[in-house]
Coordinates of C-alpha atoms in Angstrom, one line a residue:
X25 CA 0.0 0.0 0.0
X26 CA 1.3 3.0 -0.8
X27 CA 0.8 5.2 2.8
X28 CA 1.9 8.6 0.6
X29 CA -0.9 10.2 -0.7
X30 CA -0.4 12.8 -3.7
X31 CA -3.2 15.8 -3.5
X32 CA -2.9 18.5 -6.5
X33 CA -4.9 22.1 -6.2
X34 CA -6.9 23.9 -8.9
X35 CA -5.2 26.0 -11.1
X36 CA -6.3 29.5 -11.7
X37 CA -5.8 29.3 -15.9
X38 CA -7.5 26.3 -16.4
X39 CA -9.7 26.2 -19.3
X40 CA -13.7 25.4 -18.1
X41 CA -15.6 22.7 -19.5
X42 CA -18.3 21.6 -18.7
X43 CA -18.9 17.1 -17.7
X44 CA -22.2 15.4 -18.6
X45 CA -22.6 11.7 -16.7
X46 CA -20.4 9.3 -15.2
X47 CA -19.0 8.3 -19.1
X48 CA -17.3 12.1 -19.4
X49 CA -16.4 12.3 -15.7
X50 CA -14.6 8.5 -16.1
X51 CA -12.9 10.3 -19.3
X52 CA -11.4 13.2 -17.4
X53 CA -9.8 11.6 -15.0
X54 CA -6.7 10.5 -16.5
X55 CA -6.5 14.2 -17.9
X56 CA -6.8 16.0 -14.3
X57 CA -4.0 13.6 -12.9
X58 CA -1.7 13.3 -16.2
X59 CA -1.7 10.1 -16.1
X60 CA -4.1 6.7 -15.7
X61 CA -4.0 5.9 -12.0
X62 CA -3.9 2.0 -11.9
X63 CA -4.6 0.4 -8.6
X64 CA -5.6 3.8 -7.4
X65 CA -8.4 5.9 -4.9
X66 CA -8.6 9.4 -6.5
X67 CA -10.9 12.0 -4.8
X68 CA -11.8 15.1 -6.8
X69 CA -13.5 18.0 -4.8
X70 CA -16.1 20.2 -5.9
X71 CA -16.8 23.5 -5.6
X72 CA -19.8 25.8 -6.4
X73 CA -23.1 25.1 -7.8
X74 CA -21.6 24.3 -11.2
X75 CA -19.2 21.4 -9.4
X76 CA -15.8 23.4 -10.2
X77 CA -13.0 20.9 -9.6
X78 CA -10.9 21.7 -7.0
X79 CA -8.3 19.5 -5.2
X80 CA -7.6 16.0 -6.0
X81 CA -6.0 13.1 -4.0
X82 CA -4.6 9.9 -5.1
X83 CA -3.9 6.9 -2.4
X84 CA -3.2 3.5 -3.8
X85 CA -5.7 0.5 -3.3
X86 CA -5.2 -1.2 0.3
X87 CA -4.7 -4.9 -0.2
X88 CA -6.9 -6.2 2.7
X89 CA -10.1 -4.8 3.3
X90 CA -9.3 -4.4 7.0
X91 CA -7.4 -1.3 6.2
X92 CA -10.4 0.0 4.0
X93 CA -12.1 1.7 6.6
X94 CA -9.6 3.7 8.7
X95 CA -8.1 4.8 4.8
X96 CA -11.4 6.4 3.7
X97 CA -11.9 8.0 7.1
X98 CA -8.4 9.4 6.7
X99 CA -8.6 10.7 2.9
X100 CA -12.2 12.0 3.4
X101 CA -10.5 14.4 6.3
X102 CA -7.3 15.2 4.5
X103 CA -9.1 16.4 1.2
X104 CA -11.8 18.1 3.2
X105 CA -9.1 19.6 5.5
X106 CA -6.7 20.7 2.5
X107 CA -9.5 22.4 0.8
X108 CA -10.4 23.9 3.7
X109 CA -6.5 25.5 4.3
X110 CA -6.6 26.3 0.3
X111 CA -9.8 28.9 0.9
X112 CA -12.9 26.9 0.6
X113 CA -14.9 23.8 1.6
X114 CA -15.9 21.3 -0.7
X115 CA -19.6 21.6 -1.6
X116 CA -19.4 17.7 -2.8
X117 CA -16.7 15.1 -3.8
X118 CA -16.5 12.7 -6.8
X119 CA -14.6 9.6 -6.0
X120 CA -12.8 6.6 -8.2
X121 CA -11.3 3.3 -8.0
X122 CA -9.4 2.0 -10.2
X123 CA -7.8 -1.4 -10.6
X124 CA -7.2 -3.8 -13.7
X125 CA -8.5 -7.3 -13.5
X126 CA -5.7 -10.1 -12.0
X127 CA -5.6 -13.5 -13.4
X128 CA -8.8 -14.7 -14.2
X129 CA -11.2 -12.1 -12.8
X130 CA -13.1 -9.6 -15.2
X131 CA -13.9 -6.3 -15.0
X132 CA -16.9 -6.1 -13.3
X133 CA -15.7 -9.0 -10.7
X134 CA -13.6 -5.9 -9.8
X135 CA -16.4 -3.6 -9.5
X136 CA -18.2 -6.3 -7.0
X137 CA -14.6 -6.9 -5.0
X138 CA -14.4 -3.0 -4.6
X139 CA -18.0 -1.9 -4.1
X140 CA -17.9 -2.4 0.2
X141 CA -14.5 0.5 -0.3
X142 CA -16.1 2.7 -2.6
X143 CA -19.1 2.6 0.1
X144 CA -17.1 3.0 3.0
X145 CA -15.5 6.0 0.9
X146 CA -19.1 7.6 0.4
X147 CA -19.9 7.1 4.1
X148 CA -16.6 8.9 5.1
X149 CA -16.9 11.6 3.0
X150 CA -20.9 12.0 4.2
X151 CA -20.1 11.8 7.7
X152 CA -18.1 15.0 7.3
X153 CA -20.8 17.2 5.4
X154 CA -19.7 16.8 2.4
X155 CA -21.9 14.4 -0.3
X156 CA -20.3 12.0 -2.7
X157 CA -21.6 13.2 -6.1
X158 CA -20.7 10.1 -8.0
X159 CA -18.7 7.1 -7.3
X160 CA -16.8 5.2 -10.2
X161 CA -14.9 2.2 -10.9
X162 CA -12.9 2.1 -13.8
X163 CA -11.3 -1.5 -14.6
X164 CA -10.4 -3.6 -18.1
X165 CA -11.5 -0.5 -20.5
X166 CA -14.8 -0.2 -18.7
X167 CA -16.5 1.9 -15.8
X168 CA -19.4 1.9 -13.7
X169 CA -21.5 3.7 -11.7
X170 CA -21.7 2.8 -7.4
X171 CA -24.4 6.0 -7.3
X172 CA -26.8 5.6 -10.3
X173 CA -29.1 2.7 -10.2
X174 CA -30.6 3.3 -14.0
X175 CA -29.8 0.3 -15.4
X176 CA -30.2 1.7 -18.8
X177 CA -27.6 4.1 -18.4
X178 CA -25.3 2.1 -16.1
X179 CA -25.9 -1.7 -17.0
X180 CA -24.2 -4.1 -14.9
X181 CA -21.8 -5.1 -17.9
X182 CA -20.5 -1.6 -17.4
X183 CA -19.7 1.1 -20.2
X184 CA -16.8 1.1 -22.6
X185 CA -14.3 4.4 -21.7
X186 CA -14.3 6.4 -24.8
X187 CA -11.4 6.0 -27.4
X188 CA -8.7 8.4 -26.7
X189 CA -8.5 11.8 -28.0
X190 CA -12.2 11.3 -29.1
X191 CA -14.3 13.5 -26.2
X192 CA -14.5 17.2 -25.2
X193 CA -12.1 16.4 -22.7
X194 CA -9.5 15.2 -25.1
X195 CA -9.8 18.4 -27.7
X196 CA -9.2 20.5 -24.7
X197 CA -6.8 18.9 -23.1
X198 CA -4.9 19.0 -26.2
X199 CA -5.3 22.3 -26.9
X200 CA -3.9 23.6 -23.7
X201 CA -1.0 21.5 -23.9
X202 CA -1.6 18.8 -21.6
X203 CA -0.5 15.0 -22.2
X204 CA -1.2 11.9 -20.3
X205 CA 1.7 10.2 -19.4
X206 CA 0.9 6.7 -19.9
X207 CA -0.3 4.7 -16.2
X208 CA 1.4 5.1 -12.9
X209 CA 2.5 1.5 -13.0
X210 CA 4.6 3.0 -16.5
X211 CA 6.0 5.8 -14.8
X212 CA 6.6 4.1 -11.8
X213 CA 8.6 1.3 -13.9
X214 CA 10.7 3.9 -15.3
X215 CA 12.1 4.8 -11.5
X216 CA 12.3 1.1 -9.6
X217 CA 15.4 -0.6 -9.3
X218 CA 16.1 -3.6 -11.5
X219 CA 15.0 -7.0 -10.6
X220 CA 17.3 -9.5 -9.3
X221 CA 16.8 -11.2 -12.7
X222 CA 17.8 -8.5 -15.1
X223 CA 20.6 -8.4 -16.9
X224 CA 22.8 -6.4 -15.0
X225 CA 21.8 -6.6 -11.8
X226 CA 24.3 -8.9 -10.3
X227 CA 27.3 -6.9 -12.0
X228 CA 25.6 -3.7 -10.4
X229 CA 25.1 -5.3 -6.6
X230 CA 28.6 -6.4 -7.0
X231 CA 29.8 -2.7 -7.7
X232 CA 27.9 -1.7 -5.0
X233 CA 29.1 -3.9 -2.2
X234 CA 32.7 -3.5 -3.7
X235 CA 32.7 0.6 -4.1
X236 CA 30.3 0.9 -0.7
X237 CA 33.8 -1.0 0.8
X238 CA 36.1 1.3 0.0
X239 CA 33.8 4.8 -0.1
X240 CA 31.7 4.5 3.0
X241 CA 35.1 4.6 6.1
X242 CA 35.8 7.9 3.9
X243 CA 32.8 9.2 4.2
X244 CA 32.4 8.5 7.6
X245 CA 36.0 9.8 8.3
X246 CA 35.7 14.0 8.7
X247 CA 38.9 14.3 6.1
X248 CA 38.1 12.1 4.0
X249 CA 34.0 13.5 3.2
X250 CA 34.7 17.0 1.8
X251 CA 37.0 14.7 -1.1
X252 CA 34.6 12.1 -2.2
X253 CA 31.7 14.8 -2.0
X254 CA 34.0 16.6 -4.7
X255 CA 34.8 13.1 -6.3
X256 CA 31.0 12.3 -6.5
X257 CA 29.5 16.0 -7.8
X258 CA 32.3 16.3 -10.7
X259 CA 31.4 12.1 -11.1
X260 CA 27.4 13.1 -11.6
X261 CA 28.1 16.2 -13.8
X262 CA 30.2 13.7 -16.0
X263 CA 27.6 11.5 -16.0
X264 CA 25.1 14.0 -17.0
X265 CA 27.6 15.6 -20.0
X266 CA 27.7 12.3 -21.5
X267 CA 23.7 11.7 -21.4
X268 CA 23.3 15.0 -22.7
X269 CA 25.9 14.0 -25.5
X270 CA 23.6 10.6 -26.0
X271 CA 21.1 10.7 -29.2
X272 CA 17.8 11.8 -29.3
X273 CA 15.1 8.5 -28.7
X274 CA 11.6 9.6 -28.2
X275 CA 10.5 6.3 -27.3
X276 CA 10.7 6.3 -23.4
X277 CA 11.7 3.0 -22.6
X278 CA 14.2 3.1 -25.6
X279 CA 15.4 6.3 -24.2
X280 CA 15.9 4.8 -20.7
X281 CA 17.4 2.0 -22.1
X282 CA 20.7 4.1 -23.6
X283 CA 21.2 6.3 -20.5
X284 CA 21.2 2.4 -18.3
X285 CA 23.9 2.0 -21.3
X286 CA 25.9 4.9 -21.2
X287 CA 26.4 4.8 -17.2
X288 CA 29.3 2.0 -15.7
X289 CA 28.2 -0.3 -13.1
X290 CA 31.0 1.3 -10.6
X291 CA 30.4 4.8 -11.8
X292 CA 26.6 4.5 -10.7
X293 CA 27.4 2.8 -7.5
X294 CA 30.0 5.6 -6.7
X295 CA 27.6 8.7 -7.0
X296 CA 24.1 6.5 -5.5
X297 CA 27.0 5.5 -2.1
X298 CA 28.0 9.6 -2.6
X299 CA 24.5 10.8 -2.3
X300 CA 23.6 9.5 0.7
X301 CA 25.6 11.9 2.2
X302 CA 23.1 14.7 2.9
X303 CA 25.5 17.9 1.8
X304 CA 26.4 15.9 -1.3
X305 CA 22.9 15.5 -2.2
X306 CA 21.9 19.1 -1.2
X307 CA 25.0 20.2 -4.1
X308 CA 22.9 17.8 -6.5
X309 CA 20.1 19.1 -6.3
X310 CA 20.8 22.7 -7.6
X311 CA 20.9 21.4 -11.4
X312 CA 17.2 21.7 -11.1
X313 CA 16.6 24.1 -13.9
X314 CA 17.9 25.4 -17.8
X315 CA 20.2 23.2 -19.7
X316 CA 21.2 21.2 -16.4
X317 CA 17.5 19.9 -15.3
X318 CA 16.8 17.7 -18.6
X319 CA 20.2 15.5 -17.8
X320 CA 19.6 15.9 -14.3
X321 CA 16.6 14.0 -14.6
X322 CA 17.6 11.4 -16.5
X323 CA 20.6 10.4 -14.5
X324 CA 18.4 10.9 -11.5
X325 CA 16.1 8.4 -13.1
X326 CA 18.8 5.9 -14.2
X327 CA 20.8 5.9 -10.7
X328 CA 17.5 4.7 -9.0
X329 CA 17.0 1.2 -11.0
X330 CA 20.7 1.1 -9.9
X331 CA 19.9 0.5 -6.4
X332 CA 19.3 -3.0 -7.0
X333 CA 19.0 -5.7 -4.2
X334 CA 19.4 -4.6 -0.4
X335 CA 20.6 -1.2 -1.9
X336 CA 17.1 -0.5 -2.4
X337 CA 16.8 2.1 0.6
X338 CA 19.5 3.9 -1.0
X339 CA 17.2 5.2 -3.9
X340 CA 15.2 7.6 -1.6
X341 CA 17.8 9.7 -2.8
X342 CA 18.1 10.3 -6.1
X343 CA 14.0 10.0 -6.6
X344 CA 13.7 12.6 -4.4
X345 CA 16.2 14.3 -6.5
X346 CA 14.1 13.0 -9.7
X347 CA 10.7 14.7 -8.3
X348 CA 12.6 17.5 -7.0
X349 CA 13.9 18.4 -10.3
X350 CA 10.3 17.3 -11.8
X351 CA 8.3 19.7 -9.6
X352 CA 11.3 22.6 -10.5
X353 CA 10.3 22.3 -14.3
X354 CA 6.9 22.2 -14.2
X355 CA 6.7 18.2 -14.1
X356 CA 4.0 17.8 -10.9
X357 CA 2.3 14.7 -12.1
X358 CA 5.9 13.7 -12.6
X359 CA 7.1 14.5 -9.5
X360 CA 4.4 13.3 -7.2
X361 CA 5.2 9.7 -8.3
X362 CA 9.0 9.9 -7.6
X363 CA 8.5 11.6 -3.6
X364 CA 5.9 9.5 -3.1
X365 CA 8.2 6.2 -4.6
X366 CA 11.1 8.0 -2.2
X367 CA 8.6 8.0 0.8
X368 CA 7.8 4.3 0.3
X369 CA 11.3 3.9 0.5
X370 CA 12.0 5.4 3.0
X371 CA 9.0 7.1 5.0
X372 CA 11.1 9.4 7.2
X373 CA 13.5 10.8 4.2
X374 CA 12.9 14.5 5.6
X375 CA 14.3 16.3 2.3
X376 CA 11.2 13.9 0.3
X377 CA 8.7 14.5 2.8
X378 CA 8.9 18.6 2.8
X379 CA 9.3 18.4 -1.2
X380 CA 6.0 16.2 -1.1
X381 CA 4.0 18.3 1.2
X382 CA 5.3 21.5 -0.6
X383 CA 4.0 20.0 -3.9
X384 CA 0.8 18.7 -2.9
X385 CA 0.0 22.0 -1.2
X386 CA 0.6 24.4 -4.5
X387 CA 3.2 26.0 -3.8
X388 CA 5.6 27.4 -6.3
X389 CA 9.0 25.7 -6.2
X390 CA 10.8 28.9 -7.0
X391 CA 11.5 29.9 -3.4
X392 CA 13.4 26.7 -3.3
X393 CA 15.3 27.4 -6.7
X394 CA 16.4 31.0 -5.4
X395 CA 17.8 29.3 -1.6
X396 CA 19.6 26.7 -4.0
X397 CA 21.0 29.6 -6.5
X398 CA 22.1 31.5 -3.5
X399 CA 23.6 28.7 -1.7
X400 CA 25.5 27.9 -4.9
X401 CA 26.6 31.6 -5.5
X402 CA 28.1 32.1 -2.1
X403 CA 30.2 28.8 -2.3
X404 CA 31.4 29.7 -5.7
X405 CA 32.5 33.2 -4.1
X406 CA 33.9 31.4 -1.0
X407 CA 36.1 29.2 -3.8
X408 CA 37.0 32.2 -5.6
X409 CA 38.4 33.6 -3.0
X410 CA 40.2 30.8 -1.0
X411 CA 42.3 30.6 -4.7
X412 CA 43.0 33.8 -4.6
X413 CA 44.2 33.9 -1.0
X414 CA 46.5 30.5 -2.3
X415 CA 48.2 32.6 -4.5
X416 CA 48.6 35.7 -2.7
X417 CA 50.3 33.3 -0.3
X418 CA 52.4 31.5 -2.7
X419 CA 53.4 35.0 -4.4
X420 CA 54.4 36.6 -1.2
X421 CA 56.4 33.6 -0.6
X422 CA 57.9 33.5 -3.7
X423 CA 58.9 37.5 -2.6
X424 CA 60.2 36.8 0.2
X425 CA 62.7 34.5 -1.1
X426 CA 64.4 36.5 -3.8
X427 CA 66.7 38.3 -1.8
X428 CA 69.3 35.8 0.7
X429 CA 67.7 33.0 0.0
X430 CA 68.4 33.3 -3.9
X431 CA 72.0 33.8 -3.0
X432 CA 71.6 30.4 -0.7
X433 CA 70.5 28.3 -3.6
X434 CA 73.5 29.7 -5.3
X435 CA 76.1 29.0 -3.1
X436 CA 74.3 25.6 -3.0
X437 CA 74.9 25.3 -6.2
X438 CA 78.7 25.8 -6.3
X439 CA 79.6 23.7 -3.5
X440 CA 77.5 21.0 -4.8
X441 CA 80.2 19.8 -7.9
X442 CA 82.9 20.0 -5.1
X443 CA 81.3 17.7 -3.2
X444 CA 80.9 14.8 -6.0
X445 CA 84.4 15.7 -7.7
X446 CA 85.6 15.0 -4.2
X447 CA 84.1 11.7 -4.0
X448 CA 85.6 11.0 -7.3
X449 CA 88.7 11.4 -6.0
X450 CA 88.2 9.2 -2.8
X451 CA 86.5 11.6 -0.4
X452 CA 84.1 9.7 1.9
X453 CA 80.9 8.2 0.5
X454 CA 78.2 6.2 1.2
X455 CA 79.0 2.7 1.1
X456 CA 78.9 0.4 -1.4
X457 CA 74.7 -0.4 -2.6
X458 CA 74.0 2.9 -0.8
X459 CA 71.6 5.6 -2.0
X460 CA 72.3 9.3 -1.9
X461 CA 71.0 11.0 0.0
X462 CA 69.1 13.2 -2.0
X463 CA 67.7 10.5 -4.5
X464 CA 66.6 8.5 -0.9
X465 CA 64.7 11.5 0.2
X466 CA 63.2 11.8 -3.7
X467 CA 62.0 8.0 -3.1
X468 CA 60.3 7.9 0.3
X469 CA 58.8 11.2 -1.2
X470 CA 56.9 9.7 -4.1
X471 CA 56.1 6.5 -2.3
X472 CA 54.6 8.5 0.2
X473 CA 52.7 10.3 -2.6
X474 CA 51.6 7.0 -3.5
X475 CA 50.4 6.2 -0.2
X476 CA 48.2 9.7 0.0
X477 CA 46.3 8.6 -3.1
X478 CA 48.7 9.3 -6.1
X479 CA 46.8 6.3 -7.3
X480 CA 42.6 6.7 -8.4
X481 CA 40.4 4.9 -7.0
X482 CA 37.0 3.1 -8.6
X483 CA 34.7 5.6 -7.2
X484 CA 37.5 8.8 -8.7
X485 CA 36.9 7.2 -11.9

């Protein structure tokens, strides 16, 4: 069950029309969302006398019907309530459940199934004030009617949805722009990790057990986390040159296919290990808008059916970076399905939560963009400056130096061929298999080097 609801609030420039019956209300829906909930409860509220739309809320099915009664008490209240904070209560509420057929079962054996939960629905929205205007079920191409009792109009076959892009709700949808996305269970698809038996998924799960072994005691050690936070950022925006590099595909899953192409198995699992750390993630997330948001996205997308296996609670990350950049370009059907796959994750992700609640609640995301621009402004001044200070420093040593100690270097110089002519003539030397000292001190030098990382690592890559 998915505990995460997703609400949306009317918007001010939306184009009126006006809905006939249950057979144009059943169209709409997927047109209000921007998308086909499967396996969904959507509430619509209604204002006025002319039944303007106002907020909508989407929960996903319970599985047992135990849970069916505390759920409808629960989204009767939080539509009623949200409405309430947004300016207005609801004058009535339309309600949907939606659900394909499993194995064996038709259409309207789903209708029967979910009748008791649209009634308990329709009772929870009635013991708050607020009448159920019509109740649908929408399963296998097909919708009924829980409210109207006309069997003429509602027969207990049901009524075939109209074709697409043939109703009033279609031509208007299209002409203000707006597309349905496919279902939820597509878009969700495009953001859950791979199953154990894709190809790939061991070779990933092995780069993340391998790369989690060497990042995570630097992360957790204080020197070591400010390096791999700037191994991992310059890591994603690598990543995301190369995907925006990547041909055009218009087909989505083709599309997703090539960026799961284009991204290593041990470059993935170095910037998914990288994120979790919450200042690392913070710097990701200010590619949220211009040429930066499209690639964002996409890697976003593709690092989160990297988390494969028990990495799985590591994706609340980057889908809450996916819906975060979503919701910053406009994206909100989008976006609601990555927070809400985030809070499934992991329930108590903070940074998902207040990007979920801010979302649902209408709020514009630019207050967020202009803390992020900010934030990334004064560290690029702060940077600026710290290499300037470095070569003050190094310039005033370098002044410092050009007087005595130029003339040091020089008699250094001088004395050095008396030294080794003296040698050459039997003056003392180190013994025979000896080192210089000089070329010793060059050795331990480099290997020393060596030691503090002259070498990459997997996750530098």
């Amino acid at each position: 069950m998915n505990k995460h609801h997703d609400t949306t609030g009317p918007t001010d420039d939306q184009q009126q029309i006006t809905l006939r019956g249950p057979a144009e209300l059943a169209d709409a829906l997927p047109y209000m969302m921007g998308y086909h909930p499967t396996d969904s409860i959507v509430m619509v509220a209604l204002h006025g006398d002319r039944g303007r739309f106002g907020g909508r809320l989407r929960l996903g099915i319970p599985r047992s019907p135990r849970e069916w009664p505390p759920v409808a008490e629960q989204l009767a209240e939080c539509l009623v309530e949200g409405c309430e904070r947004r300016g207005s209560r609801p004058d009535g509420i339309v309600v949907f459940v939606c659900q394909d057929p499993a194995d064996g079962e038709t259409g309207r054996q789903v209708m029967e199934r979910l009748r008791p939960l649209a009634q308990r629905l329709r009772t929870a929205c009635g013991t708050l004030d607020v009448p159920v205007y019509e109740a649908l079920c929408i399963s296998d191409g097909r919708f009924w009617s829980y409210c109207c009792p006309d069997t003429r109009c509602c027969p207990p076959e049901g009524n075939p949805l109209a074709l697409p892009g043939t109703s009033v709700m279609a031509a208007a949808a299209a002409y203000a722009g707006i597309q349905v996305r496919g279902s939820l269970r597509d878009m969700e698809e495009r953001l859950r990790p791979w199953p154990y038996e894709a190809a790939g998924s061991a070779e990933q799960l092995q780069a993340l057990d391998s790369t989690g072994a060497a990042l995570v005691p630097r992360i957790l050690d204080g020197e070591g986390r400010e390096a791999v936070r700037t191994e991992t950022v310059r890591l994603a925006e690598k990543l995301m040159r190369r995907l925006a590099d990547g041909p055009r595909i218009k087909d989505v899953s083709a599309a997703d296919a090539q960026d799961d192409a284009l991204i290593g198995h041990e470059e993935a699992a170095a910037v998914i290990l990288g994120l979790q750390d919450r200042e690392t993630r913070d710097r990701a997330a200010e590619w949220m808008e211009g040429e930066e948001a499209a690639p964002a996205l996409r890697l976003w997308r593709a690092l989160s059916r990297r988390c494969v296996g028990a990495y799985v609670e590591h994706s609340a990350a980057p889908l809450t970076l996916a819906g975060w950049v979503a919701w910053s370009t406009g994206d909100e059907p989008g976006a609601r399905v990555a927070l809400g796959l985030a809070l499934d994750v992991d329930p108590e992700y903070v940074f998902a939560r207040l990007l979920h609640q801010a979302c649902n609640e209408g709020l514009d995301p630019e207050s967020l963009r202009r803390c992020l621009r900010e934030e990334r402004e004064a560290r690029t001044r702060a940077e600026a400056r710290a290499v300037s200070g470095a070569r003050s420093r190094r310039g005033a040593r370098a002044g410092s130096g050009s007087g005595s100690g130029m003339r040091t270097v020089r008699r250094r110089t001088r004395r050095r061929p008396a030294r080794l002519h003296g040698a050459e003539k039997g003056a003392s030397a180190p013994p025979a298999g000896a080192a210089w000292p000089d070329a010793a001190a060059a050795r331990a030098r480099t290997r020393a080097a060596r030691r503090g990382g002259g070498r990459g690592t997997r996750s530098g890559r």
